[in-house]
Coordinates of N, CA, C and O and ligand atoms in Angstrom, one line a residue:
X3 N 80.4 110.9 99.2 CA 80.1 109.9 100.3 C 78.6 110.1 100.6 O 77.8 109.1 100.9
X4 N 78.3 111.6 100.5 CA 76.7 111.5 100.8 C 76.3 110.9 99.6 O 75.5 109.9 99.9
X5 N 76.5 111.1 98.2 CA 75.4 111.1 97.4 C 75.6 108.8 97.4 O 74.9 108.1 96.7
X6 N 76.3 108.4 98.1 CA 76.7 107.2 98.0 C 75.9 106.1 99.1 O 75.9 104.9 99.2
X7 N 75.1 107.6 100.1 CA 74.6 107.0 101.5 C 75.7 105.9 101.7 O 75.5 104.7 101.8
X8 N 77.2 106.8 101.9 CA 77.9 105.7 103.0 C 77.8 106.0 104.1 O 77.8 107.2 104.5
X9 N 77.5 104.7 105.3 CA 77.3 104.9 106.1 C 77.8 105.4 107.6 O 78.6 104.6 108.1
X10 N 77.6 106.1 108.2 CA 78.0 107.1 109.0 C 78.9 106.6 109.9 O 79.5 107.5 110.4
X11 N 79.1 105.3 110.4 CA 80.1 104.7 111.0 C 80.6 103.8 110.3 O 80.7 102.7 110.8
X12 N 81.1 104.1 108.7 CA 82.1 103.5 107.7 C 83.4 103.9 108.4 O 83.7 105.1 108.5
X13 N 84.2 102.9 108.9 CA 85.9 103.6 109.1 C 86.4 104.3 108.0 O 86.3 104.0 106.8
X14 N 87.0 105.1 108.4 CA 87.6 106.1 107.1 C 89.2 106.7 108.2 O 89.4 106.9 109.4
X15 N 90.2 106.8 106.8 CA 91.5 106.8 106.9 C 91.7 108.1 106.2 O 91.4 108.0 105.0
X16 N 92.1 109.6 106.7 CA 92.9 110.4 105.8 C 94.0 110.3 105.9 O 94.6 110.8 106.8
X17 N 94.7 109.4 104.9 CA 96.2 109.4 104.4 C 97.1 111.0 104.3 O 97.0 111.8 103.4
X18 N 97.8 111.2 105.5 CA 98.5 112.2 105.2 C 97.9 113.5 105.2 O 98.0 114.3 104.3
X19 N 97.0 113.8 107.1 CA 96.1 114.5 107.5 C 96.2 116.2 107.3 O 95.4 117.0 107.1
X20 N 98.0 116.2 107.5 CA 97.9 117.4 107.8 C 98.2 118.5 109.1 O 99.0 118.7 110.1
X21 N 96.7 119.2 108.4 CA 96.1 120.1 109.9 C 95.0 119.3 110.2 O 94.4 119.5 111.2
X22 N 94.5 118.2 109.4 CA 93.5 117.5 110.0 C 92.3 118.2 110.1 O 91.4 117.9 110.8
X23 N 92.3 119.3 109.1 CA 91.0 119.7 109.3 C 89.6 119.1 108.3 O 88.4 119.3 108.4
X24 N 90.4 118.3 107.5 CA 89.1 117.2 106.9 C 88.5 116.2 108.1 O 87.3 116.0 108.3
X25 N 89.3 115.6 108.6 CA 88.6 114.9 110.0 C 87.9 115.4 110.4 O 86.8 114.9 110.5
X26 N 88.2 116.9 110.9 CA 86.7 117.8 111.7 C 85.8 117.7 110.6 O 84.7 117.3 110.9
X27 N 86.0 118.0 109.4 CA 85.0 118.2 108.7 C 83.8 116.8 108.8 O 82.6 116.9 108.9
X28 N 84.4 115.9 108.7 CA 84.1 114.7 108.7 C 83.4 114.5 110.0 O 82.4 113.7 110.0
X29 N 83.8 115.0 111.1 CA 83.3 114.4 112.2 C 82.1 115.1 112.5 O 81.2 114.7 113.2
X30 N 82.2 116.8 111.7 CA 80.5 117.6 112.5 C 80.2 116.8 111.5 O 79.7 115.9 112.2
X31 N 80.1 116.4 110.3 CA 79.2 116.0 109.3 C 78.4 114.7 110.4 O 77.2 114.7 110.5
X32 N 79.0 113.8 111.1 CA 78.5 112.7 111.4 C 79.2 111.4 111.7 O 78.9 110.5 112.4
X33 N 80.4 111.6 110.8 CA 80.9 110.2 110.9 C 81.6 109.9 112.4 O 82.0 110.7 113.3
X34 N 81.7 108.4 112.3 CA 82.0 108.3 113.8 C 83.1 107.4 114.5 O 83.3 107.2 115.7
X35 N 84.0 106.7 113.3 CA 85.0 106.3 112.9 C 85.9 106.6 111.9 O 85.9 106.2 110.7
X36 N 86.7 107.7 112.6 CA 87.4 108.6 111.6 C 88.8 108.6 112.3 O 88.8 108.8 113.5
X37 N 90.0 108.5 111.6 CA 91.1 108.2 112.0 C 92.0 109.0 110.7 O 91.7 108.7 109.6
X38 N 92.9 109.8 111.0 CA 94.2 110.4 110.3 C 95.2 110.1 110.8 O 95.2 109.8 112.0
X39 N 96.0 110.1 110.3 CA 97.4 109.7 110.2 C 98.7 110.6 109.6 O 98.1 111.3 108.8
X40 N 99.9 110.9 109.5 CA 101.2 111.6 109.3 C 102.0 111.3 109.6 O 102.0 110.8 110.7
X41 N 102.9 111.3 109.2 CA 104.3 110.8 109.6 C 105.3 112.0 109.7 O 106.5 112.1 109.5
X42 N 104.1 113.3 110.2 CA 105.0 114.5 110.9 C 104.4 114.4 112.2 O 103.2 114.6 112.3
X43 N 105.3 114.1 113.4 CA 104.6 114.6 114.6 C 104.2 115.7 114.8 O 103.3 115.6 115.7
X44 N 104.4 116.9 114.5 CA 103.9 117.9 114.5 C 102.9 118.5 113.4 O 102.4 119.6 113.4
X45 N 102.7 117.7 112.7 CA 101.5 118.0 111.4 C 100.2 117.2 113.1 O 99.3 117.8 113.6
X46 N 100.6 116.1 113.5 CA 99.6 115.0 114.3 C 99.4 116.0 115.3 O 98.2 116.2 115.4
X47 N 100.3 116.8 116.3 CA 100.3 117.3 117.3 C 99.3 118.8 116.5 O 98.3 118.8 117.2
X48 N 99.3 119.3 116.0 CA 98.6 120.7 115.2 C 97.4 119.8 115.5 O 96.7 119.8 116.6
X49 N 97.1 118.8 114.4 CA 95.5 118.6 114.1 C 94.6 117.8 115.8 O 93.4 117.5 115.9
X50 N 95.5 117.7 116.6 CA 95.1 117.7 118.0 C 95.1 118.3 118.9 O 94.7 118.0 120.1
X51 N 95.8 119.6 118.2 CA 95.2 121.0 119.0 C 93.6 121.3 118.0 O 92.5 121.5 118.4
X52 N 94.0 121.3 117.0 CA 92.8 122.2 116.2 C 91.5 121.1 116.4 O 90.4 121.7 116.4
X53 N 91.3 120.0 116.5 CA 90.4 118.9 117.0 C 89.8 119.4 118.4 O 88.7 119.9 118.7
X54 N 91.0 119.2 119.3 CA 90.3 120.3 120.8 C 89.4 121.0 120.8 O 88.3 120.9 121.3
X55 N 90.4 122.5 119.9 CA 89.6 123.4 119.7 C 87.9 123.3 119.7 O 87.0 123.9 120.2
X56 N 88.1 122.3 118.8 CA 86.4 122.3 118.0 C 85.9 121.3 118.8 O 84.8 120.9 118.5
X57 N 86.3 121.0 119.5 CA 85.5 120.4 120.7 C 85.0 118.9 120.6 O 84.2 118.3 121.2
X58 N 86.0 118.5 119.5 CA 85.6 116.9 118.9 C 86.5 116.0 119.8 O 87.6 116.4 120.2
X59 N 85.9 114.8 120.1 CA 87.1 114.2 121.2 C 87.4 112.6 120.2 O 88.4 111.9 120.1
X60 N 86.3 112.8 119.7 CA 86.3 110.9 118.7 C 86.9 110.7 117.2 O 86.6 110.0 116.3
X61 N 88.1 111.6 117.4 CA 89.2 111.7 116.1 C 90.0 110.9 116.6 O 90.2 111.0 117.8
X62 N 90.6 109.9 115.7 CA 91.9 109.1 116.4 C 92.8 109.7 115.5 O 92.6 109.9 114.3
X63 N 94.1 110.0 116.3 CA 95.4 110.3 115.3 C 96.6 109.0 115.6 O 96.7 108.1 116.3
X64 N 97.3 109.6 114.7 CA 98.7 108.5 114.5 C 99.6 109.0 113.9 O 99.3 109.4 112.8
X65 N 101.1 109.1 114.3 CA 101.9 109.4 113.6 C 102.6 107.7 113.2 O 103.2 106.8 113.7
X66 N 101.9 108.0 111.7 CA 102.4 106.7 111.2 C 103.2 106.7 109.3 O 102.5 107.1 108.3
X67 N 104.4 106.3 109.2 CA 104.6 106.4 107.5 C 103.6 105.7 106.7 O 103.5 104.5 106.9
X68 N 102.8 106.2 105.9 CA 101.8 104.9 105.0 C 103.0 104.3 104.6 O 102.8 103.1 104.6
X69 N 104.4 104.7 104.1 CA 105.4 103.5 103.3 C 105.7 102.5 103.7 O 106.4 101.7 103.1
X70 N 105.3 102.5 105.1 CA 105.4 101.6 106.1 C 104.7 101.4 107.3 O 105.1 101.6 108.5
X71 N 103.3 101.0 107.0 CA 101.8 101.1 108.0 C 102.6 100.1 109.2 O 103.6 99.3 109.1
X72 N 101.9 100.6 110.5 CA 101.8 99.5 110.9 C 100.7 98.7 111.0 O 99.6 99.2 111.0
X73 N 101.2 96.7 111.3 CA 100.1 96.3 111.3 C 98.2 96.7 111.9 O 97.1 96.2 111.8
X74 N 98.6 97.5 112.5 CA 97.0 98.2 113.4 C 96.0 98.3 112.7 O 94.8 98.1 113.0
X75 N 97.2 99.1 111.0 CA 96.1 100.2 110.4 C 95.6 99.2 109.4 O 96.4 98.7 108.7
X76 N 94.6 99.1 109.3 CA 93.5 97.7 108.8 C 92.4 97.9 108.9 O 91.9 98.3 109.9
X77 N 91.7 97.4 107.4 CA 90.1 97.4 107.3 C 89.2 98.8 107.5 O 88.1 98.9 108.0
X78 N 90.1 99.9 106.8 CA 89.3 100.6 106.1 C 88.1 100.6 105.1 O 88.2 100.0 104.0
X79 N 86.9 101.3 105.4 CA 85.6 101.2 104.4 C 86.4 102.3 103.4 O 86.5 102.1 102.2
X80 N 86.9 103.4 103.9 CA 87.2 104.2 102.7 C 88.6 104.9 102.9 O 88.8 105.4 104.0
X81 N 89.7 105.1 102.0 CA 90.6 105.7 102.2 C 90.7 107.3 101.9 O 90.1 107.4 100.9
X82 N 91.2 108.5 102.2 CA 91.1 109.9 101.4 C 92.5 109.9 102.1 O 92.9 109.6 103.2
X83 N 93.2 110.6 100.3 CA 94.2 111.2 100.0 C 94.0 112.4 99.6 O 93.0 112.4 98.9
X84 N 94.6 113.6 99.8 CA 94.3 114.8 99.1 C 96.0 115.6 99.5 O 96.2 116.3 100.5
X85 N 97.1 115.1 98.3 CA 97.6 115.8 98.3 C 99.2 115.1 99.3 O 100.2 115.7 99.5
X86 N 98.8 114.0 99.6 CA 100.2 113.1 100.2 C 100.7 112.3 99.3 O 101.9 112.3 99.2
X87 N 99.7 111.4 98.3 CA 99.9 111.2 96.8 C 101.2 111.8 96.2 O 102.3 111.3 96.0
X88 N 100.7 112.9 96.0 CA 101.7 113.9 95.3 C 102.8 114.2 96.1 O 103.9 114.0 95.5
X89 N 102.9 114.8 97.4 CA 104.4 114.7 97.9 C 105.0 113.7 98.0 O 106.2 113.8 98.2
X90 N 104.4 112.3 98.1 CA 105.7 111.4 98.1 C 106.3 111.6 96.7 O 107.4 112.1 96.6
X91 N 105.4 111.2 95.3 CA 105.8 111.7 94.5 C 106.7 112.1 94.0 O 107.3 111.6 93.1
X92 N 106.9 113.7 94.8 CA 107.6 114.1 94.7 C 109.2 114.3 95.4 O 110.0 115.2 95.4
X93 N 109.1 113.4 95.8 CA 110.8 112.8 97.0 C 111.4 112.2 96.2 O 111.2 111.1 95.7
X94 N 112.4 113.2 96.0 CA 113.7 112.9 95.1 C 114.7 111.7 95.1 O 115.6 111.4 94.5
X95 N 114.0 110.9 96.4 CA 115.2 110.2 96.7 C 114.0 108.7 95.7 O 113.0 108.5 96.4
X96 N 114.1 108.2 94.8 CA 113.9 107.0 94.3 C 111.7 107.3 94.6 O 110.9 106.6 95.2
X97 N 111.7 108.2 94.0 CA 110.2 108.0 93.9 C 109.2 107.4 93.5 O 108.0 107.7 93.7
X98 N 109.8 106.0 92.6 CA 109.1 105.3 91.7 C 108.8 104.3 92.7 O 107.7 103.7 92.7
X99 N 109.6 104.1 93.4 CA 109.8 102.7 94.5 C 108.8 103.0 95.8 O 108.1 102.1 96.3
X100 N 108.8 104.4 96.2 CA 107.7 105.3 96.6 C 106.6 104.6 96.6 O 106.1 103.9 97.4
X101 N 105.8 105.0 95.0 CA 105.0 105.4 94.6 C 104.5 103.7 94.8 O 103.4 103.5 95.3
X102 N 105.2 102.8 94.5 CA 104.5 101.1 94.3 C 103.9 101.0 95.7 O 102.7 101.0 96.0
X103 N 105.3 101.0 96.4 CA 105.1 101.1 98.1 C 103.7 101.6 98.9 O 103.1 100.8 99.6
X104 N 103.5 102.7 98.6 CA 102.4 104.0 98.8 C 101.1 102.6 98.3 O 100.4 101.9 99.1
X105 N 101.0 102.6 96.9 CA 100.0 101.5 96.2 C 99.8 100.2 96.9 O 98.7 99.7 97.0
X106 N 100.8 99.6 97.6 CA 100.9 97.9 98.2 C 100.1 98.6 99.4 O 99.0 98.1 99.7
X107 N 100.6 100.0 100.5 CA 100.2 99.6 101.3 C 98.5 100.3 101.6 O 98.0 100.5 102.7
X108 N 98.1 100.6 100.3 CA 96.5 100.8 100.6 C 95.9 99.9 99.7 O 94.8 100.0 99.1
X109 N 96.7 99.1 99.8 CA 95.8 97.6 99.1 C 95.8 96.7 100.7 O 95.0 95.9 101.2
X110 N 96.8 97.2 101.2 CA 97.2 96.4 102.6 C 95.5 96.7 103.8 O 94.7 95.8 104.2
X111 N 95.6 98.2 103.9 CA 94.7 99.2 104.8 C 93.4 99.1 104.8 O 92.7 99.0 105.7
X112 N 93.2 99.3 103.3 CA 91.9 99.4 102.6 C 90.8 97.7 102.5 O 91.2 96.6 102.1
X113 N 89.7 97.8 102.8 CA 88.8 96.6 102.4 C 88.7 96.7 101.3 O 88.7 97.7 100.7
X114 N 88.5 95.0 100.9 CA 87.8 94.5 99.3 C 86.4 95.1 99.5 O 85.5 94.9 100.3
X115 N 86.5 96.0 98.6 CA 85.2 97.0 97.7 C 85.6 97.6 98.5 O 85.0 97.0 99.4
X116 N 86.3 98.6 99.1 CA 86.7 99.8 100.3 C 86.6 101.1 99.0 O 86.5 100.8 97.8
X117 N 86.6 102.2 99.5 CA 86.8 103.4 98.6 C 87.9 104.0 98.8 O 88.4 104.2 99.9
X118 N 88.5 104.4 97.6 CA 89.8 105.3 97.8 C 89.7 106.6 97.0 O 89.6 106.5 95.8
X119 N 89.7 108.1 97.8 CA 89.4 108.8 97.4 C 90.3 109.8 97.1 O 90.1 110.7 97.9
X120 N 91.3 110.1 96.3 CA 92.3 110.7 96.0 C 91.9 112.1 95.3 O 90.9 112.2 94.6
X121 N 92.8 113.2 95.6 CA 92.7 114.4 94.7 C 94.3 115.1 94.5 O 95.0 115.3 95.5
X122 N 94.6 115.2 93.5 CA 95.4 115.7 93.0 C 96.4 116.5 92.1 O 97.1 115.9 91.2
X123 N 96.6 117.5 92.3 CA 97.2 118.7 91.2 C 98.6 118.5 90.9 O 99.3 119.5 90.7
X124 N 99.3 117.1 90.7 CA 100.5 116.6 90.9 C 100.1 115.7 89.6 O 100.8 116.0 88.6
X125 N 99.0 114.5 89.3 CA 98.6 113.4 88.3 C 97.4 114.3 87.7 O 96.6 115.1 88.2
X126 N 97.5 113.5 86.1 CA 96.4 113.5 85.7 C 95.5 112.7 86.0 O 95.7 112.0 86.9
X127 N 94.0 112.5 85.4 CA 93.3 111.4 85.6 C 93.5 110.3 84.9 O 92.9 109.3 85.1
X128 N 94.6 110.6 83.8 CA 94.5 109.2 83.0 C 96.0 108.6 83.5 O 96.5 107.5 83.2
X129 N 96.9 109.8 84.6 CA 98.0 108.9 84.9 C 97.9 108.3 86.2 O 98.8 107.5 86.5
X130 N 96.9 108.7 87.0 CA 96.4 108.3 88.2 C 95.6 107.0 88.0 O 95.6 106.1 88.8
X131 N 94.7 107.0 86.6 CA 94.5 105.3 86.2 C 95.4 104.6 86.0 O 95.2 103.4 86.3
X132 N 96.6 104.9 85.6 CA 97.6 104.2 85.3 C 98.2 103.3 86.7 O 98.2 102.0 87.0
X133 N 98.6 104.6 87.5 CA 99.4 104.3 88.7 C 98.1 103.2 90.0 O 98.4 102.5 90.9
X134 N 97.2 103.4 89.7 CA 96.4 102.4 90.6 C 95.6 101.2 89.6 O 94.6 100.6 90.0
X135 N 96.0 101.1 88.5 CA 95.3 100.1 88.3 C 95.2 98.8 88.5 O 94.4 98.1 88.0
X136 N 96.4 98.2 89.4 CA 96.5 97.1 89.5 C 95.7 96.9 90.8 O 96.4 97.4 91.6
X137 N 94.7 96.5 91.4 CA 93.9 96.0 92.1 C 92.9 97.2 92.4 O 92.2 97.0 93.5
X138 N 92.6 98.6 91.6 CA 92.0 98.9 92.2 C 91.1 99.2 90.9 O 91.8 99.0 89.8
X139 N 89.5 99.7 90.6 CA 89.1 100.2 89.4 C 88.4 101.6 89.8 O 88.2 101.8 91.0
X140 N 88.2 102.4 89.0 CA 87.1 103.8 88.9 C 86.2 103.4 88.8 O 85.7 102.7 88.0
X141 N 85.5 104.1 90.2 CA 84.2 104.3 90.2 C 83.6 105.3 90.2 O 82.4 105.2 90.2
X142 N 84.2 106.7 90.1 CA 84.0 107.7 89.6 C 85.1 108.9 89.9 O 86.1 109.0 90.6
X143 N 84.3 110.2 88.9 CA 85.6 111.1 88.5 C 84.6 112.3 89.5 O 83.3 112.2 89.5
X144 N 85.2 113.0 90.0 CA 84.7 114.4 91.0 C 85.1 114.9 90.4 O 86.1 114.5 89.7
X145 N 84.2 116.7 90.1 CA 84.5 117.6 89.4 C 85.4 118.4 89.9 O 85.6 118.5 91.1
X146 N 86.2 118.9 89.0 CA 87.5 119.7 90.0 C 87.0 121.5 88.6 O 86.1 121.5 87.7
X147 N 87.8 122.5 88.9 CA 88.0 123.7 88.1 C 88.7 123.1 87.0 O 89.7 122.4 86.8
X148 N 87.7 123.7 85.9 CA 88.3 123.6 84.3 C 89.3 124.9 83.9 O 88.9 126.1 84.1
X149 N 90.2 124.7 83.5 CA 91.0 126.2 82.4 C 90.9 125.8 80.9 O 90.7 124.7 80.5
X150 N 91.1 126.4 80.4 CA 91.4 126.7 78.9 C 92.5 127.2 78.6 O 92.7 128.3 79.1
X151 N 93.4 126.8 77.8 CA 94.8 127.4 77.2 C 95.2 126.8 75.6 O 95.5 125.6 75.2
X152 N 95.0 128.0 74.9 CA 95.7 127.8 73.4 C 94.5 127.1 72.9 O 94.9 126.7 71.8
X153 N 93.0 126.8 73.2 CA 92.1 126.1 72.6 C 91.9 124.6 73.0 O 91.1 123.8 72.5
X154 N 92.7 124.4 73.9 CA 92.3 123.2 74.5 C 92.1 123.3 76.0 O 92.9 123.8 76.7
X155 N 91.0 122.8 76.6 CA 90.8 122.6 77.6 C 91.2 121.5 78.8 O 91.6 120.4 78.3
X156 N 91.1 121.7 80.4 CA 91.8 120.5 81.1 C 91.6 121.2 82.7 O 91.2 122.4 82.9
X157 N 92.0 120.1 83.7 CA 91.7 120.4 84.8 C 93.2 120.4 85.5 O 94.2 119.7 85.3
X158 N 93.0 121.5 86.3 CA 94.2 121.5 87.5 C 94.3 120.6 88.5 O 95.3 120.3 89.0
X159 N 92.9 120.2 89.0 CA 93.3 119.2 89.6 C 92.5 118.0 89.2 O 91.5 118.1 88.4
X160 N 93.2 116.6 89.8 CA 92.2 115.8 89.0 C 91.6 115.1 90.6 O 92.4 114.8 91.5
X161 N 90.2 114.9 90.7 CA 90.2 113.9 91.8 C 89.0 112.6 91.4 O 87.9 112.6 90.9
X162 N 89.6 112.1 91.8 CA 88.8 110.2 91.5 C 88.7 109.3 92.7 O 89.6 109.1 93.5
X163 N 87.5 108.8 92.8 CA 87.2 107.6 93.7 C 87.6 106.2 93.1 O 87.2 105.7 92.0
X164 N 88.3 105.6 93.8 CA 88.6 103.8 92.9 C 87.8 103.1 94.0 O 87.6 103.9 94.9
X165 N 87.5 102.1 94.2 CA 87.1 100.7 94.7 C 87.7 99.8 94.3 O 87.8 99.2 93.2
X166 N 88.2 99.5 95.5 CA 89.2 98.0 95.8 C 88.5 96.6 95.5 O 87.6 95.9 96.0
X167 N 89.5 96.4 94.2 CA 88.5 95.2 93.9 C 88.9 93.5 94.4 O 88.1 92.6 94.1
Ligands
SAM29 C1 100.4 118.3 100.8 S1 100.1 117.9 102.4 C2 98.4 117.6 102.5 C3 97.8 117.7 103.9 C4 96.3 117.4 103.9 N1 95.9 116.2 103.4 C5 95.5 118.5 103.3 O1 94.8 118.3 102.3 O2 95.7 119.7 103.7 C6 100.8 116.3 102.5 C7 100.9 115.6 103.9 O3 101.3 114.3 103.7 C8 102.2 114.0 104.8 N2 103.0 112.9 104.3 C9 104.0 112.9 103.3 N3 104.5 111.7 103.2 C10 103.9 110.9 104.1 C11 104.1 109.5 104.5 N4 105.0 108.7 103.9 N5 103.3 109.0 105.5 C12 102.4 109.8 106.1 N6 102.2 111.1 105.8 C13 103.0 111.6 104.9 C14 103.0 115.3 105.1 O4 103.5 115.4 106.3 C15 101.8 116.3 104.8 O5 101.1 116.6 106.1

C-alpha cells in the first residue's frame, strides 16, 4: 500500500479481523478509514478491547458474516483477507457454495479498480487465480517464505493483490 502511495484516507475493509490487530497496525501507520469486521462477537469484542488499549478510537468494528454483508458494507478502496479465505474454505458443511458466496460478496463491497489483498497458507497462487478470476485480475504477487523439498522449490504461503475490474 505504501509502495502504491495509496492514499491515507482510502476506506479499507479487513475481512475476518480477528484480534484486529492489523487495524491498529493500519491505524498508527495513518490510515483514517479503517473498518474490520467478524462474524464472532467475541473475536469483535477482543479487537475493541485491544483497540482501547492502544488508545486508537477511529476503528470501526462490525460483527458481520461476509456470506451475507449487510447492505452498509460498500465502496471499499481496498479489501484485506489474511486467513478468513481459508477457514470458510475450510467448512465442511458445502464449501464450494462458500467459497462463490465469499467471491459475489467482495465484488458486492469492493469498488471498480478497488484492491483485494489476500494471504493465504490454505491456496496456491495459481488456485487463488483460479478461484477469483471472474471479475477480478492480478496486480501483483507479495513475497511470502520459500522451502525446498525433494529438489523442488514453493511457498507456504501464497499472498496476492487483485484489482477489481
Ligand atoms: C484464521 S482467522 C484470521 C484472523 C485475522 N485475519 C488474522 O490474520 O489474525 C479467520 C477469522 O475469520 C473469521 N470468519 C470466518 N468466517 C467468517 C465469515 N463468514 N464472516 C466473517 N468472519 C469470518 C473468524 O471468526 C476468524 O476471526
Amino acid at each position: 500500500m505504501q509502495k502504491h502511495k495509496i492514499p491515507l484516507d482510502a476506506s479499507v475493509l479487513d475481512i475476518g479481523t480477528g484480534n484486529g490487530v492489523f487495524l491498529v497496525e493500519l491505524a498508527k501507520f495513518g490510515f483514517s478509514d479503517v473498518t474490520g469486521i467478524d462474524y464472532s462477537p467475541s473475536a469483535i469484542q477482543l479487537s475493541q478491547n485491544i483497540i482501547e488499549k492502544e488508545g486508537l478510537s477511529n476503528i470501526k468494528l462490525k460483527v458481520e458474516d461476509f456470506l451475507n454483508p449487510s447492505t452498509k458494507l460498500s465502496g471499499f478502496h481496498i479489501c484485506i483477507d489474511k486467513g478468513t479465505f481459508d477457514a470458510i474454505s475450510l467448512n465442511p458443511d458445502n464449501a464450494i457454495e462458500k467459497r462463490k458466496q465469499y467471491v459475489e460478496s467482495l465484488s458486492r463491497v469492493l469498488k471498480v479498480k478497488g484492491f483485494f489483498l489476500i494471504t493465504s497458507c490454505n491456496w496456491t497462487k495459481e488456485e487463488l487465480l483460479d478461484e477469483f478470476s471472474e471479475g477480478f485480475e492480478l496486480f501483483e504477487e507479495l513475497p511470502t517464505p520459500k522451502f525446498s523439498f525433494g529438489g523442488r522449490s514453493g511457498n507456504s504461503v501464497a499472498a496476492l493483490v487483485f484489482q477489481k475490474t
